[in-house]
Amino acid sequence: MNKNWSILNFKSIDDERGSLVALEAGGEIPFDVKRIYYLFNLDINNNRGYHAHKELKQVLVCMHGECKILVDDGKDKEEIILDSSKKGLYLNNCVWREIYDFKKEAVLVAIVSEHYDEADYLRNYDDFIKFIEANHEN
Ligand code: T46
């Protein structure tokens, strides 16, 4: 697994009533949490993402259904399938992401290290490459 992203396998507490997963900042989530947002009502014919973040880190969990995420740090690329509420994708800063193939009414939850700030986005791939070259992030 690349140092700029990793799959987190969450422990679930299961009994006859069902399952429970608990995520704590500084524990399963490797940063202080400042924001949570979620994507739902997702159109299977439309992709999302196509950006990187200068500083923001996040953990993505597909709470229902399934989606694919292409992650790219300018050197390595990997396609990751998120298909379980017990699996998280940790993304360091400076990782380009493309999200697609939403299936079975996918609901994607993001647990995030920063408040929303459009200035933190790199929404053009060439700008992303220039940014990581200038900042020696990789
Ligand atoms: C990411 C992927 C997984 C806000 O006003 N507040 C927010 O917290 C967020 C996340 C977005 N917005 C606004 C900005 C845009 O006007 O909502 C609109 C849609 O955002 P965006 O086009 O960035 O959505 P996605 O799904 O392409 O990307 C989002 C996150 O922005 C991004 O950080 O990693 O989900």
PDB file of C-alpha atoms and ligand atoms in Angstrom:
ATOM      1  CA  MET A   1       0.000   0.000   0.000  1.00  0.00           C
ATOM      2  CA  ASN A   2       1.194   3.496  -0.834  1.00  0.00           C
ATOM      3  CA  LYS A   3       2.247   5.815   2.018  1.00  0.00           C
ATOM      4  CA  ASN A   4      -0.246   8.461   0.880  1.00  0.00           C
ATOM      5  CA  TRP A   5      -3.289   6.222   1.214  1.00  0.00           C
ATOM      6  CA  SER A   6      -4.256   3.098   3.090  1.00  0.00           C
ATOM      7  CA  ILE A   7      -7.203   0.850   3.739  1.00  0.00           C
ATOM      8  CA  LEU A   8      -8.406   0.913   7.326  1.00  0.00           C
ATOM      9  CA  ASN A   9     -10.233  -2.181   8.528  1.00  0.00           C
ATOM     10  CA  PHE A  10     -12.589  -1.234  11.348  1.00  0.00           C
ATOM     11  CA  LYS A  11     -13.493  -3.575  14.167  1.00  0.00           C
ATOM     12  CA  SER A  12     -17.226  -4.142  14.461  1.00  0.00           C
ATOM     13  CA  ILE A  13     -19.029  -5.117  17.630  1.00  0.00           C
ATOM     14  CA  ASP A  14     -21.558  -7.698  16.537  1.00  0.00           C
ATOM     15  CA  ASP A  15     -24.393  -9.297  18.471  1.00  0.00           C
ATOM     16  CA  GLU A  16     -27.858 -10.609  17.722  1.00  0.00           C
ATOM     17  CA  ARG A  17     -29.153  -7.026  17.325  1.00  0.00           C
ATOM     18  CA  GLY A  18     -26.675  -6.154  14.575  1.00  0.00           C
ATOM     19  CA  SER A  19     -23.287  -4.466  14.307  1.00  0.00           C
ATOM     20  CA  LEU A  20     -21.660  -1.310  15.648  1.00  0.00           C
ATOM     21  CA  VAL A  21     -18.458   0.389  14.479  1.00  0.00           C
ATOM     22  CA  ALA A  22     -16.949   3.182  16.589  1.00  0.00           C
ATOM     23  CA  LEU A  23     -14.417   5.615  15.093  1.00  0.00           C
ATOM     24  CA  GLU A  24     -12.436   7.935  17.329  1.00  0.00           C
ATOM     25  CA  ALA A  25     -10.191  10.860  16.390  1.00  0.00           C
ATOM     26  CA  GLY A  26      -6.628   9.895  17.235  1.00  0.00           C
ATOM     27  CA  GLY A  27      -7.624   6.216  17.185  1.00  0.00           C
ATOM     28  CA  GLU A  28      -9.116   4.682  14.056  1.00  0.00           C
ATOM     29  CA  ILE A  29      -9.108   8.181  12.491  1.00  0.00           C
ATOM     30  CA  PRO A  30      -5.455   9.356  12.379  1.00  0.00           C
ATOM     31  CA  PHE A  31      -6.150  13.110  12.773  1.00  0.00           C
ATOM     32  CA  ASP A  32      -8.372  15.532  14.680  1.00  0.00           C
ATOM     33  CA  VAL A  33     -11.793  15.594  13.039  1.00  0.00           C
ATOM     34  CA  LYS A  34     -13.123  19.010  12.037  1.00  0.00           C
ATOM     35  CA  ARG A  35     -15.906  18.075   9.589  1.00  0.00           C
ATOM     36  CA  ILE A  36     -18.078  15.250   8.330  1.00  0.00           C
ATOM     37  CA  TYR A  37     -19.936  15.322   5.033  1.00  0.00           C
ATOM     38  CA  TYR A  38     -21.676  12.622   3.013  1.00  0.00           C
ATOM     39  CA  LEU A  39     -22.552  11.981  -0.597  1.00  0.00           C
ATOM     40  CA  PHE A  40     -25.867  10.299  -1.438  1.00  0.00           C
ATOM     41  CA  ASN A  41     -28.501  10.267  -4.229  1.00  0.00           C
ATOM     42  CA  LEU A  42     -25.494   9.542  -6.432  1.00  0.00           C
ATOM     43  CA  ASP A  43     -25.940   9.319 -10.201  1.00  0.00           C
ATOM     44  CA  ILE A  44     -24.304   6.173 -11.596  1.00  0.00           C
ATOM     45  CA  ASN A  45     -23.530   8.056 -14.840  1.00  0.00           C
ATOM     46  CA  ASN A  46     -21.678  10.896 -13.163  1.00  0.00           C
ATOM     47  CA  ASN A  47     -18.230  10.884 -11.578  1.00  0.00           C
ATOM     48  CA  ARG A  48     -17.093  13.063  -8.672  1.00  0.00           C
ATOM     49  CA  GLY A  49     -13.823  14.288  -7.268  1.00  0.00           C
ATOM     50  CA  TYR A  50     -11.199  15.180  -9.910  1.00  0.00           C
ATOM     51  CA  HIS A  51      -9.224  17.179  -7.405  1.00  0.00           C
ATOM     52  CA  ALA A  52      -6.621  16.963  -4.642  1.00  0.00           C
ATOM     53  CA  HIS A  53      -6.209  18.894  -1.414  1.00  0.00           C
ATOM     54  CA  LYS A  54      -3.168  20.898  -0.372  1.00  0.00           C
ATOM     55  CA  GLU A  55      -3.534  20.159   3.361  1.00  0.00           C
ATOM     56  CA  LEU A  56      -6.745  18.264   4.058  1.00  0.00           C
ATOM     57  CA  LYS A  57      -6.660  14.595   5.040  1.00  0.00           C
ATOM     58  CA  GLN A  58      -9.701  12.399   5.142  1.00  0.00           C
ATOM     59  CA  VAL A  59     -11.141   8.946   5.699  1.00  0.00           C
ATOM     60  CA  LEU A  60     -13.851   7.823   3.263  1.00  0.00           C
ATOM     61  CA  VAL A  61     -16.310   5.073   4.202  1.00  0.00           C
ATOM     62  CA  CYS A  62     -18.965   3.684   1.863  1.00  0.00           C
ATOM     63  CA  MET A  63     -21.722   3.188   4.439  1.00  0.00           C
ATOM     64  CA  HIS A  64     -24.108   1.609   1.964  1.00  0.00           C
ATOM     65  CA  GLY A  65     -23.660   0.253  -1.556  1.00  0.00           C
ATOM     66  CA  GLU A  66     -20.389   0.474  -3.412  1.00  0.00           C
ATOM     67  CA  CYS A  67     -18.122   2.836  -5.324  1.00  0.00           C
ATOM     68  CA  LYS A  68     -14.661   2.941  -6.851  1.00  0.00           C
ATOM     69  CA  ILE A  69     -11.979   5.545  -6.185  1.00  0.00           C
ATOM     70  CA  LEU A  70      -8.906   6.145  -8.309  1.00  0.00           C
ATOM     71  CA  VAL A  71      -6.155   7.606  -6.139  1.00  0.00           C
ATOM     72  CA  ASP A  72      -3.001   9.156  -7.571  1.00  0.00           C
ATOM     73  CA  ASP A  73      -0.139  10.934  -5.770  1.00  0.00           C
ATOM     74  CA  GLY A  74       1.670  11.937  -8.962  1.00  0.00           C
ATOM     75  CA  LYS A  75       3.884   8.823  -8.819  1.00  0.00           C
ATOM     76  CA  ASP A  76       1.596   5.880  -8.064  1.00  0.00           C
ATOM     77  CA  LYS A  77      -2.028   5.230  -8.951  1.00  0.00           C
ATOM     78  CA  GLU A  78      -4.460   2.655  -7.589  1.00  0.00           C
ATOM     79  CA  GLU A  79      -8.136   1.862  -8.045  1.00  0.00           C
ATOM     80  CA  ILE A  80      -9.800   1.054  -4.739  1.00  0.00           C
ATOM     81  CA  ILE A  81     -13.252  -0.452  -4.268  1.00  0.00           C
ATOM     82  CA  LEU A  82     -15.142   0.736  -1.213  1.00  0.00           C
ATOM     83  CA  ASP A  83     -17.929  -1.746  -0.515  1.00  0.00           C
ATOM     84  CA  SER A  84     -18.188  -2.159   3.243  1.00  0.00           C
ATOM     85  CA  SER A  85     -19.059   0.026   6.225  1.00  0.00           C
ATOM     86  CA  LYS A  86     -16.203  -1.778   8.004  1.00  0.00           C
ATOM     87  CA  LYS A  87     -13.606  -0.464   5.550  1.00  0.00           C
ATOM     88  CA  GLY A  88     -12.208   3.073   5.340  1.00  0.00           C
ATOM     89  CA  LEU A  89      -9.880   4.692   2.818  1.00  0.00           C
ATOM     90  CA  TYR A  90      -7.385   7.049   4.430  1.00  0.00           C
ATOM     91  CA  LEU A  91      -6.193   9.767   2.063  1.00  0.00           C
ATOM     92  CA  ASN A  92      -3.232  11.934   2.962  1.00  0.00           C
ATOM     93  CA  ASN A  93      -3.060  15.463   1.582  1.00  0.00           C
ATOM     94  CA  CYS A  94      -1.939  15.881  -2.045  1.00  0.00           C
ATOM     95  CA  VAL A  95      -3.733  12.816  -3.402  1.00  0.00           C
ATOM     96  CA  TRP A  96      -5.736  13.260  -6.608  1.00  0.00           C
ATOM     97  CA  ARG A  97      -9.064  11.335  -6.403  1.00  0.00           C
ATOM     98  CA  GLU A  98     -11.707  10.347  -8.935  1.00  0.00           C
ATOM     99  CA  ILE A  99     -14.857   8.662  -7.630  1.00  0.00           C
ATOM    100  CA  TYR A 100     -17.149   6.632  -9.894  1.00  0.00           C
ATOM    101  CA  ASP A 101     -19.186   3.457 -10.424  1.00  0.00           C
ATOM    102  CA  PHE A 102     -21.680   4.214  -7.682  1.00  0.00           C
ATOM    103  CA  LYS A 103     -23.787   1.082  -7.115  1.00  0.00           C
ATOM    104  CA  LYS A 104     -26.679  -0.021  -4.930  1.00  0.00           C
ATOM    105  CA  GLU A 105     -27.601   3.509  -3.767  1.00  0.00           C
ATOM    106  CA  ALA A 106     -24.106   4.189  -2.489  1.00  0.00           C
ATOM    107  CA  VAL A 107     -23.717   6.509   0.488  1.00  0.00           C
ATOM    108  CA  LEU A 108     -20.167   7.811   0.962  1.00  0.00           C
ATOM    109  CA  VAL A 109     -19.234   9.409   4.270  1.00  0.00           C
ATOM    110  CA  ALA A 110     -16.113  11.589   4.600  1.00  0.00           C
ATOM    111  CA  ILE A 111     -14.443  12.213   7.966  1.00  0.00           C
ATOM    112  CA  VAL A 112     -12.196  15.202   7.463  1.00  0.00           C
ATOM    113  CA  SER A 113      -9.262  16.996   9.114  1.00  0.00           C
ATOM    114  CA  GLU A 114     -10.149  20.563   8.069  1.00  0.00           C
ATOM    115  CA  HIS A 115     -13.098  22.912   7.736  1.00  0.00           C
ATOM    116  CA  TYR A 116     -14.323  23.518   4.180  1.00  0.00           C
ATOM    117  CA  ASP A 117     -12.009  25.866   2.290  1.00  0.00           C
ATOM    118  CA  GLU A 118     -12.150  26.105  -1.495  1.00  0.00           C
ATOM    119  CA  ALA A 119      -8.580  27.528  -1.459  1.00  0.00           C
ATOM    120  CA  ASP A 120      -7.341  24.100  -0.284  1.00  0.00           C
ATOM    121  CA  TYR A 121      -8.533  22.434  -3.533  1.00  0.00           C
ATOM    122  CA  LEU A 122      -6.366  21.699  -6.565  1.00  0.00           C
ATOM    123  CA  ARG A 123      -9.040  21.146  -9.214  1.00  0.00           C
ATOM    124  CA  ASN A 124      -6.744  21.001 -12.224  1.00  0.00           C
ATOM    125  CA  TYR A 125      -4.417  17.989 -12.676  1.00  0.00           C
ATOM    126  CA  ASP A 126      -1.499  20.051 -14.045  1.00  0.00           C
ATOM    127  CA  ASP A 127      -1.754  22.426 -11.053  1.00  0.00           C
ATOM    128  CA  PHE A 128      -1.735  19.363  -8.758  1.00  0.00           C
ATOM    129  CA  ILE A 129       1.508  18.054 -10.313  1.00  0.00           C
ATOM    130  CA  LYS A 130       3.108  21.522 -10.137  1.00  0.00           C
ATOM    131  CA  PHE A 131       2.052  21.836  -6.486  1.00  0.00           C
ATOM    132  CA  ILE A 132       3.590  18.531  -5.414  1.00  0.00           C
ATOM    133  CA  GLU A 133       6.791  19.230  -7.362  1.00  0.00           C
ATOM    134  CA  ALA A 134       7.086  22.645  -5.683  1.00  0.00           C
ATOM    135  CA  ASN A 135       6.326  21.288  -2.222  1.00  0.00           C
ATOM    136  CA  HIS A 136       8.267  17.983  -2.381  1.00  0.00           C
ATOM    137  CA  GLU A 137       5.252  16.204  -0.956  1.00  0.00           C
ATOM    138  CA  ASN A 138       6.080  12.771  -2.358  1.00  0.00           C
TER     139      ASN A 138
HETATM  140  C1  T46 B   1     -13.672  14.848  -1.724  1.00  0.00           C
HETATM  141  C2  T46 B   1     -14.798  14.047  -2.269  1.00  0.00           C
HETATM  142  C3  T46 B   1     -14.840  12.635  -1.759  1.00  0.00           C
HETATM  143  C4  T46 B   1     -19.309  22.697   0.586  1.00  0.00           C
HETATM  144  O1  T46 B   1     -19.912  23.790   0.553  1.00  0.00           O
HETATM  145  N1  T46 B   1     -18.905  22.181   1.793  1.00  0.00           N
HETATM  146  C5  T46 B   1     -18.256  20.991   1.879  1.00  0.00           C
HETATM  147  O2  T46 B   1     -17.891  20.560   2.997  1.00  0.00           O
HETATM  148  C6  T46 B   1     -17.993  20.255   0.671  1.00  0.00           C
HETATM  149  C7  T46 B   1     -17.265  18.907   0.726  1.00  0.00           C
HETATM  150  C8  T46 B   1     -18.415  20.782  -0.526  1.00  0.00           C
HETATM  151  N2  T46 B   1     -19.066  21.980  -0.559  1.00  0.00           N
HETATM  152  C9  T46 B   1     -19.529  22.491  -1.859  1.00  0.00           C
HETATM  153  C10 T46 B   1     -18.450  22.804  -2.871  1.00  0.00           C
HETATM  154  C11 T46 B   1     -19.165  22.573  -4.189  1.00  0.00           C
HETATM  155  O3  T46 B   1     -19.843  23.757  -4.546  1.00  0.00           O
HETATM  156  O4  T46 B   1     -20.354  21.489  -2.447  1.00  0.00           O
HETATM  157  C12 T46 B   1     -20.201  21.506  -3.856  1.00  0.00           C
HETATM  158  C13 T46 B   1     -19.805  20.125  -4.368  1.00  0.00           C
HETATM  159  O5  T46 B   1     -18.463  19.836  -3.927  1.00  0.00           O
HETATM  160  P1  T46 B   1     -17.417  19.030  -4.831  1.00  0.00           P
HETATM  161  O6  T46 B   1     -17.655  19.330  -6.262  1.00  0.00           O
HETATM  162  O7  T46 B   1     -16.060  19.286  -4.287  1.00  0.00           O
HETATM  163  O8  T46 B   1     -17.880  17.520  -4.536  1.00  0.00           O
HETATM  164  P2  T46 B   1     -17.089  16.181  -4.855  1.00  0.00           P
HETATM  165  O9  T46 B   1     -18.030  15.077  -4.532  1.00  0.00           O
HETATM  166  O10 T46 B   1     -16.480  16.198  -6.199  1.00  0.00           O
HETATM  167  O11 T46 B   1     -15.882  16.167  -3.781  1.00  0.00           O
HETATM  168  C14 T46 B   1     -16.183  16.012  -2.409  1.00  0.00           C
HETATM  169  C15 T46 B   1     -15.198  16.826  -1.567  1.00  0.00           C
HETATM  170  O12 T46 B   1     -15.245  18.187  -1.997  1.00  0.00           O
HETATM  171  C16 T46 B   1     -13.796  16.320  -1.699  1.00  0.00           C
HETATM  172  O13 T46 B   1     -12.988  16.892  -0.681  1.00  0.00           O
HETATM  173  O14 T46 B   1     -12.610  14.306  -1.468  1.00  0.00           O
HETATM  174  O15 T46 B   1     -16.090  14.641  -2.050  1.00  0.00           O
END
